[in-house]
């Protein structure tokens, strides 16, 4: 004799599973805020930021453009990356640092020079990134 047993999930189990799925989707879509930003398109007003020969390959510099401070990093011969120098923790001025990170002197936050992402807290999110172009001997920053 065969018995057919059908197991149905309880209402509580269905609600818990739905809640967990919703939380998971929300967390994935929000991200941690510590990931670097994508390279922005060179739109907006262009400003001359620095002469290219003043920024060696693997070098970084702090520049003032249009009344605001920015950090530049040159990973190779033809690329210059730009970020705000305002720390995302409490607004202190981030320095050029050394090696592969920019460093905030106030509370020790560090940011990757390659994408602006947080490599050491307490900063909650990456540095804002700006588009750049190299025109001849000049580094142009788009704001």
mmCIF file with all atom_site columns, C-alpha atoms in Angstrom:
data_model
loop_
_atom_site.group_PDB
_atom_site.id
_atom_site.type_symbol
_atom_site.label_atom_id
_atom_site.label_alt_id
_atom_site.label_comp_id
_atom_site.label_asym_id
_atom_site.label_entity_id
_atom_site.label_seq_id
_atom_site.pdbx_PDB_ins_code
_atom_site.Cartn_x
_atom_site.Cartn_y
_atom_site.Cartn_z
_atom_site.occupancy
_atom_site.B_iso_or_equiv
_atom_site.pdbx_formal_charge
_atom_site.auth_seq_id
_atom_site.auth_comp_id
_atom_site.auth_asym_id
_atom_site.auth_atom_id
_atom_site.pdbx_PDB_model_num
ATOM 1   C CA . UNK A 1 1   ? 0.000  0.000  0.000   1.00 0.00 ? 1   UNK A CA 1
ATOM 2   C CA . UNK A 1 2   ? 1.319  3.356  -1.039  1.00 0.00 ? 2   UNK A CA 1
ATOM 3   C CA . UNK A 1 3   ? 0.828  6.518  0.930   1.00 0.00 ? 3   UNK A CA 1
ATOM 4   C CA . UNK A 1 4   ? 1.075  9.885  -0.639  1.00 0.00 ? 4   UNK A CA 1
ATOM 5   C CA . UNK A 1 5   ? 2.410  12.555 1.691   1.00 0.00 ? 5   UNK A CA 1
ATOM 6   C CA . UNK A 1 6   ? 2.457  16.124 0.523   1.00 0.00 ? 6   UNK A CA 1
ATOM 7   C CA . UNK A 1 7   ? 4.573  18.612 2.445   1.00 0.00 ? 7   UNK A CA 1
ATOM 8   C CA . UNK A 1 8   ? 3.626  22.254 2.061   1.00 0.00 ? 8   UNK A CA 1
ATOM 9   C CA . UNK A 1 9   ? 5.728  25.029 3.438   1.00 0.00 ? 9   UNK A CA 1
ATOM 10  C CA . UNK A 1 10  ? 4.212  26.877 6.341   1.00 0.00 ? 10  UNK A CA 1
ATOM 11  C CA . UNK A 1 11  ? 3.155  30.486 6.003   1.00 0.00 ? 11  UNK A CA 1
ATOM 12  C CA . UNK A 1 12  ? 5.997  31.464 8.329   1.00 0.00 ? 12  UNK A CA 1
ATOM 13  C CA . UNK A 1 13  ? 8.599  29.696 6.168   1.00 0.00 ? 13  UNK A CA 1
ATOM 14  C CA . UNK A 1 14  ? 7.354  31.444 3.031   1.00 0.00 ? 14  UNK A CA 1
ATOM 15  C CA . UNK A 1 15  ? 7.434  34.861 4.738   1.00 0.00 ? 15  UNK A CA 1
ATOM 16  C CA . UNK A 1 16  ? 10.955 34.285 6.119   1.00 0.00 ? 16  UNK A CA 1
ATOM 17  C CA . UNK A 1 17  ? 12.258 33.188 2.707   1.00 0.00 ? 17  UNK A CA 1
ATOM 18  C CA . UNK A 1 18  ? 10.694 36.229 1.030   1.00 0.00 ? 18  UNK A CA 1
ATOM 19  C CA . UNK A 1 19  ? 12.181 38.566 3.601   1.00 0.00 ? 19  UNK A CA 1
ATOM 20  C CA . UNK A 1 20  ? 15.659 37.066 3.212   1.00 0.00 ? 20  UNK A CA 1
ATOM 21  C CA . UNK A 1 21  ? 15.469 37.277 -0.587  1.00 0.00 ? 21  UNK A CA 1
ATOM 22  C CA . UNK A 1 22  ? 14.452 40.939 -0.382  1.00 0.00 ? 22  UNK A CA 1
ATOM 23  C CA . UNK A 1 23  ? 17.255 41.778 2.039   1.00 0.00 ? 23  UNK A CA 1
ATOM 24  C CA . UNK A 1 24  ? 19.798 40.000 -0.160  1.00 0.00 ? 24  UNK A CA 1
ATOM 25  C CA . UNK A 1 25  ? 18.726 41.886 -3.280  1.00 0.00 ? 25  UNK A CA 1
ATOM 26  C CA . UNK A 1 26  ? 18.807 45.203 -1.407  1.00 0.00 ? 26  UNK A CA 1
ATOM 27  C CA . UNK A 1 27  ? 22.296 44.601 -0.028  1.00 0.00 ? 27  UNK A CA 1
ATOM 28  C CA . UNK A 1 28  ? 23.693 43.572 -3.393  1.00 0.00 ? 28  UNK A CA 1
ATOM 29  C CA . UNK A 1 29  ? 22.164 46.547 -5.188  1.00 0.00 ? 29  UNK A CA 1
ATOM 30  C CA . UNK A 1 30  ? 23.348 49.068 -2.608  1.00 0.00 ? 30  UNK A CA 1
ATOM 31  C CA . UNK A 1 31  ? 26.900 47.819 -2.357  1.00 0.00 ? 31  UNK A CA 1
ATOM 32  C CA . UNK A 1 32  ? 29.243 48.791 0.431   1.00 0.00 ? 32  UNK A CA 1
ATOM 33  C CA . UNK A 1 33  ? 30.088 52.242 -0.903  1.00 0.00 ? 33  UNK A CA 1
ATOM 34  C CA . UNK A 1 34  ? 33.750 51.350 -0.601  1.00 0.00 ? 34  UNK A CA 1
ATOM 35  C CA . UNK A 1 35  ? 34.108 50.191 -4.192  1.00 0.00 ? 35  UNK A CA 1
ATOM 36  C CA . UNK A 1 36  ? 35.817 52.527 -6.637  1.00 0.00 ? 36  UNK A CA 1
ATOM 37  C CA . UNK A 1 37  ? 33.825 54.425 -9.189  1.00 0.00 ? 37  UNK A CA 1
ATOM 38  C CA . UNK A 1 38  ? 33.784 53.794 -12.901 1.00 0.00 ? 38  UNK A CA 1
ATOM 39  C CA . UNK A 1 39  ? 35.857 56.098 -15.072 1.00 0.00 ? 39  UNK A CA 1
ATOM 40  C CA . UNK A 1 40  ? 33.656 59.110 -15.829 1.00 0.00 ? 40  UNK A CA 1
ATOM 41  C CA . UNK A 1 41  ? 33.194 60.458 -19.343 1.00 0.00 ? 41  UNK A CA 1
ATOM 42  C CA . UNK A 1 42  ? 35.072 63.700 -20.095 1.00 0.00 ? 42  UNK A CA 1
ATOM 43  C CA . UNK A 1 43  ? 32.081 66.023 -20.000 1.00 0.00 ? 43  UNK A CA 1
ATOM 44  C CA . UNK A 1 44  ? 31.594 69.361 -18.325 1.00 0.00 ? 44  UNK A CA 1
ATOM 45  C CA . UNK A 1 45  ? 34.019 72.266 -18.301 1.00 0.00 ? 45  UNK A CA 1
ATOM 46  C CA . UNK A 1 46  ? 37.686 71.456 -18.991 1.00 0.00 ? 46  UNK A CA 1
ATOM 47  C CA . UNK A 1 47  ? 40.413 72.974 -16.814 1.00 0.00 ? 47  UNK A CA 1
ATOM 48  C CA . UNK A 1 48  ? 44.172 72.750 -17.168 1.00 0.00 ? 48  UNK A CA 1
ATOM 49  C CA . UNK A 1 49  ? 45.261 70.985 -13.979 1.00 0.00 ? 49  UNK A CA 1
ATOM 50  C CA . UNK A 1 50  ? 49.012 70.387 -14.265 1.00 0.00 ? 50  UNK A CA 1
ATOM 51  C CA . UNK A 1 51  ? 51.802 70.057 -16.782 1.00 0.00 ? 51  UNK A CA 1
ATOM 52  C CA . UNK A 1 52  ? 52.328 66.385 -17.630 1.00 0.00 ? 52  UNK A CA 1
ATOM 53  C CA . UNK A 1 53  ? 56.085 66.482 -16.998 1.00 0.00 ? 53  UNK A CA 1
ATOM 54  C CA . UNK A 1 54  ? 55.420 67.533 -13.367 1.00 0.00 ? 54  UNK A CA 1
ATOM 55  C CA . UNK A 1 55  ? 53.666 64.223 -12.694 1.00 0.00 ? 55  UNK A CA 1
ATOM 56  C CA . UNK A 1 56  ? 55.997 61.244 -13.164 1.00 0.00 ? 56  UNK A CA 1
ATOM 57  C CA . UNK A 1 57  ? 54.690 57.743 -13.913 1.00 0.00 ? 57  UNK A CA 1
ATOM 58  C CA . UNK A 1 58  ? 53.536 56.161 -10.597 1.00 0.00 ? 58  UNK A CA 1
ATOM 59  C CA . UNK A 1 59  ? 53.545 59.671 -9.118  1.00 0.00 ? 59  UNK A CA 1
ATOM 60  C CA . UNK A 1 60  ? 50.739 61.594 -7.454  1.00 0.00 ? 60  UNK A CA 1
ATOM 61  C CA . UNK A 1 61  ? 50.068 65.288 -6.950  1.00 0.00 ? 61  UNK A CA 1
ATOM 62  C CA . UNK A 1 62  ? 47.658 67.576 -5.148  1.00 0.00 ? 62  UNK A CA 1
ATOM 63  C CA . UNK A 1 63  ? 46.309 70.401 -7.323  1.00 0.00 ? 63  UNK A CA 1
ATOM 64  C CA . UNK A 1 64  ? 43.893 73.284 -6.884  1.00 0.00 ? 64  UNK A CA 1
ATOM 65  C CA . UNK A 1 65  ? 41.520 73.802 -9.796  1.00 0.00 ? 65  UNK A CA 1
ATOM 66  C CA . UNK A 1 66  ? 38.654 76.288 -9.894  1.00 0.00 ? 66  UNK A CA 1
ATOM 67  C CA . UNK A 1 67  ? 38.904 76.837 -6.121  1.00 0.00 ? 67  UNK A CA 1
ATOM 68  C CA . UNK A 1 68  ? 38.804 73.142 -5.132  1.00 0.00 ? 68  UNK A CA 1
ATOM 69  C CA . UNK A 1 69  ? 41.497 70.574 -4.372  1.00 0.00 ? 69  UNK A CA 1
ATOM 70  C CA . UNK A 1 70  ? 42.018 67.361 -6.337  1.00 0.00 ? 70  UNK A CA 1
ATOM 71  C CA . UNK A 1 71  ? 44.402 64.420 -6.295  1.00 0.00 ? 71  UNK A CA 1
ATOM 72  C CA . UNK A 1 72  ? 46.063 63.204 -9.483  1.00 0.00 ? 72  UNK A CA 1
ATOM 73  C CA . UNK A 1 73  ? 47.742 59.839 -10.055 1.00 0.00 ? 73  UNK A CA 1
ATOM 74  C CA . UNK A 1 74  ? 49.605 58.724 -13.163 1.00 0.00 ? 74  UNK A CA 1
ATOM 75  C CA . UNK A 1 75  ? 49.667 54.893 -13.347 1.00 0.00 ? 75  UNK A CA 1
ATOM 76  C CA . UNK A 1 76  ? 51.334 54.788 -16.797 1.00 0.00 ? 76  UNK A CA 1
ATOM 77  C CA . UNK A 1 77  ? 52.672 57.018 -19.581 1.00 0.00 ? 77  UNK A CA 1
ATOM 78  C CA . UNK A 1 78  ? 49.290 57.910 -21.086 1.00 0.00 ? 78  UNK A CA 1
ATOM 79  C CA . UNK A 1 79  ? 46.838 57.794 -18.156 1.00 0.00 ? 79  UNK A CA 1
ATOM 80  C CA . UNK A 1 80  ? 46.105 60.279 -15.385 1.00 0.00 ? 80  UNK A CA 1
ATOM 81  C CA . UNK A 1 81  ? 43.416 59.598 -12.776 1.00 0.00 ? 81  UNK A CA 1
ATOM 82  C CA . UNK A 1 82  ? 41.731 62.353 -10.731 1.00 0.00 ? 82  UNK A CA 1
ATOM 83  C CA . UNK A 1 83  ? 39.803 62.353 -7.446  1.00 0.00 ? 83  UNK A CA 1
ATOM 84  C CA . UNK A 1 84  ? 38.490 64.858 -4.948  1.00 0.00 ? 84  UNK A CA 1
ATOM 85  C CA . UNK A 1 85  ? 40.847 65.396 -2.024  1.00 0.00 ? 85  UNK A CA 1
ATOM 86  C CA . UNK A 1 86  ? 37.945 65.553 0.443   1.00 0.00 ? 86  UNK A CA 1
ATOM 87  C CA . UNK A 1 87  ? 37.875 62.543 2.786   1.00 0.00 ? 87  UNK A CA 1
ATOM 88  C CA . UNK A 1 88  ? 34.494 60.819 2.853   1.00 0.00 ? 88  UNK A CA 1
ATOM 89  C CA . UNK A 1 89  ? 34.788 60.271 6.612   1.00 0.00 ? 89  UNK A CA 1
ATOM 90  C CA . UNK A 1 90  ? 34.763 63.825 8.000   1.00 0.00 ? 90  UNK A CA 1
ATOM 91  C CA . UNK A 1 91  ? 35.854 66.065 5.133   1.00 0.00 ? 91  UNK A CA 1
ATOM 92  C CA . UNK A 1 92  ? 39.558 66.402 5.937   1.00 0.00 ? 92  UNK A CA 1
ATOM 93  C CA . UNK A 1 93  ? 42.009 67.039 3.112   1.00 0.00 ? 93  UNK A CA 1
ATOM 94  C CA . UNK A 1 94  ? 43.426 63.742 1.833   1.00 0.00 ? 94  UNK A CA 1
ATOM 95  C CA . UNK A 1 95  ? 47.124 63.774 1.014   1.00 0.00 ? 95  UNK A CA 1
ATOM 96  C CA . UNK A 1 96  ? 49.028 62.236 -1.873  1.00 0.00 ? 96  UNK A CA 1
ATOM 97  C CA . UNK A 1 97  ? 50.246 59.419 0.371   1.00 0.00 ? 97  UNK A CA 1
ATOM 98  C CA . UNK A 1 98  ? 52.838 56.969 -0.830  1.00 0.00 ? 98  UNK A CA 1
ATOM 99  C CA . UNK A 1 99  ? 52.917 53.717 -2.718  1.00 0.00 ? 99  UNK A CA 1
ATOM 100 C CA . UNK A 1 100 ? 49.473 52.748 -3.951  1.00 0.00 ? 100 UNK A CA 1
ATOM 101 C CA . UNK A 1 101 ? 47.271 54.744 -1.559  1.00 0.00 ? 101 UNK A CA 1
ATOM 102 C CA . UNK A 1 102 ? 46.184 58.295 -0.829  1.00 0.00 ? 102 UNK A CA 1
ATOM 103 C CA . UNK A 1 103 ? 46.082 58.916 2.942   1.00 0.00 ? 103 UNK A CA 1
ATOM 104 C CA . UNK A 1 104 ? 43.935 61.097 5.170   1.00 0.00 ? 104 UNK A CA 1
ATOM 105 C CA . UNK A 1 105 ? 45.971 62.512 8.062   1.00 0.00 ? 105 UNK A CA 1
ATOM 106 C CA . UNK A 1 106 ? 42.970 63.073 10.347  1.00 0.00 ? 106 UNK A CA 1
ATOM 107 C CA . UNK A 1 107 ? 41.768 59.540 11.115  1.00 0.00 ? 107 UNK A CA 1
ATOM 108 C CA . UNK A 1 108 ? 43.913 57.249 8.969   1.00 0.00 ? 108 UNK A CA 1
ATOM 109 C CA . UNK A 1 109 ? 41.587 56.454 6.068   1.00 0.00 ? 109 UNK A CA 1
ATOM 110 C CA . UNK A 1 110 ? 43.355 55.263 2.934   1.00 0.00 ? 110 UNK A CA 1
ATOM 111 C CA . UNK A 1 111 ? 42.140 55.147 -0.658  1.00 0.00 ? 111 UNK A CA 1
ATOM 112 C CA . UNK A 1 112 ? 43.398 53.224 -3.693  1.00 0.00 ? 112 UNK A CA 1
ATOM 113 C CA . UNK A 1 113 ? 45.118 55.442 -6.237  1.00 0.00 ? 113 UNK A CA 1
ATOM 114 C CA . UNK A 1 114 ? 43.806 53.172 -9.012  1.00 0.00 ? 114 UNK A CA 1
ATOM 115 C CA . UNK A 1 115 ? 40.077 53.609 -8.381  1.00 0.00 ? 115 UNK A CA 1
ATOM 116 C CA . UNK A 1 116 ? 39.562 55.761 -5.271  1.00 0.00 ? 116 UNK A CA 1
ATOM 117 C CA . UNK A 1 117 ? 38.104 52.875 -3.247  1.00 0.00 ? 117 UNK A CA 1
ATOM 118 C CA . UNK A 1 118 ? 38.571 52.701 0.515   1.00 0.00 ? 118 UNK A CA 1
ATOM 119 C CA . UNK A 1 119 ? 41.445 50.385 1.440   1.00 0.00 ? 119 UNK A CA 1
ATOM 120 C CA . UNK A 1 120 ? 41.412 51.294 5.149   1.00 0.00 ? 120 UNK A CA 1
ATOM 121 C CA . UNK A 1 121 ? 38.621 52.950 7.129   1.00 0.00 ? 121 UNK A CA 1
ATOM 122 C CA . UNK A 1 122 ? 36.954 54.667 8.833   1.00 0.00 ? 122 UNK A CA 1
ATOM 123 C CA . UNK A 1 123 ? 35.953 56.299 5.523   1.00 0.00 ? 123 UNK A CA 1
ATOM 124 C CA . UNK A 1 124 ? 32.514 54.971 4.459   1.00 0.00 ? 124 UNK A CA 1
ATOM 125 C CA . UNK A 1 125 ? 32.834 55.370 0.687   1.00 0.00 ? 125 UNK A CA 1
ATOM 126 C CA . UNK A 1 126 ? 35.297 55.949 -2.148  1.00 0.00 ? 126 UNK A CA 1
ATOM 127 C CA . UNK A 1 127 ? 36.668 59.302 -3.267  1.00 0.00 ? 127 UNK A CA 1
ATOM 128 C CA . UNK A 1 128 ? 34.671 61.049 -5.985  1.00 0.00 ? 128 UNK A CA 1
ATOM 129 C CA . UNK A 1 129 ? 36.342 60.502 -9.331  1.00 0.00 ? 129 UNK A CA 1
ATOM 130 C CA . UNK A 1 130 ? 36.738 62.954 -12.224 1.00 0.00 ? 130 UNK A CA 1
ATOM 131 C CA . UNK A 1 131 ? 37.505 62.557 -15.910 1.00 0.00 ? 131 UNK A CA 1
ATOM 132 C CA . UNK A 1 132 ? 40.872 63.639 -17.248 1.00 0.00 ? 132 UNK A CA 1
ATOM 133 C CA . UNK A 1 133 ? 42.616 63.816 -20.600 1.00 0.00 ? 133 UNK A CA 1
ATOM 134 C CA . UNK A 1 134 ? 46.189 64.422 -21.595 1.00 0.00 ? 134 UNK A CA 1
ATOM 135 C CA . UNK A 1 135 ? 46.445 67.109 -24.287 1.00 0.00 ? 135 UNK A CA 1
ATOM 136 C CA . UNK A 1 136 ? 50.025 67.461 -25.433 1.00 0.00 ? 136 UNK A CA 1
ATOM 137 C CA . UNK A 1 137 ? 51.952 68.464 -22.332 1.00 0.00 ? 137 UNK A CA 1
ATOM 138 C CA . UNK A 1 138 ? 48.918 69.397 -20.227 1.00 0.00 ? 138 UNK A CA 1
ATOM 139 C CA . UNK A 1 139 ? 46.637 67.353 -17.966 1.00 0.00 ? 139 UNK A CA 1
ATOM 140 C CA . UNK A 1 140 ? 43.026 68.468 -18.387 1.00 0.00 ? 140 UNK A CA 1
ATOM 141 C CA . UNK A 1 141 ? 40.470 67.918 -15.617 1.00 0.00 ? 141 UNK A CA 1
ATOM 142 C CA . UNK A 1 142 ? 36.728 67.894 -16.413 1.00 0.00 ? 142 UNK A CA 1
ATOM 143 C CA . UNK A 1 143 ? 34.399 69.349 -13.776 1.00 0.00 ? 143 UNK A CA 1
#
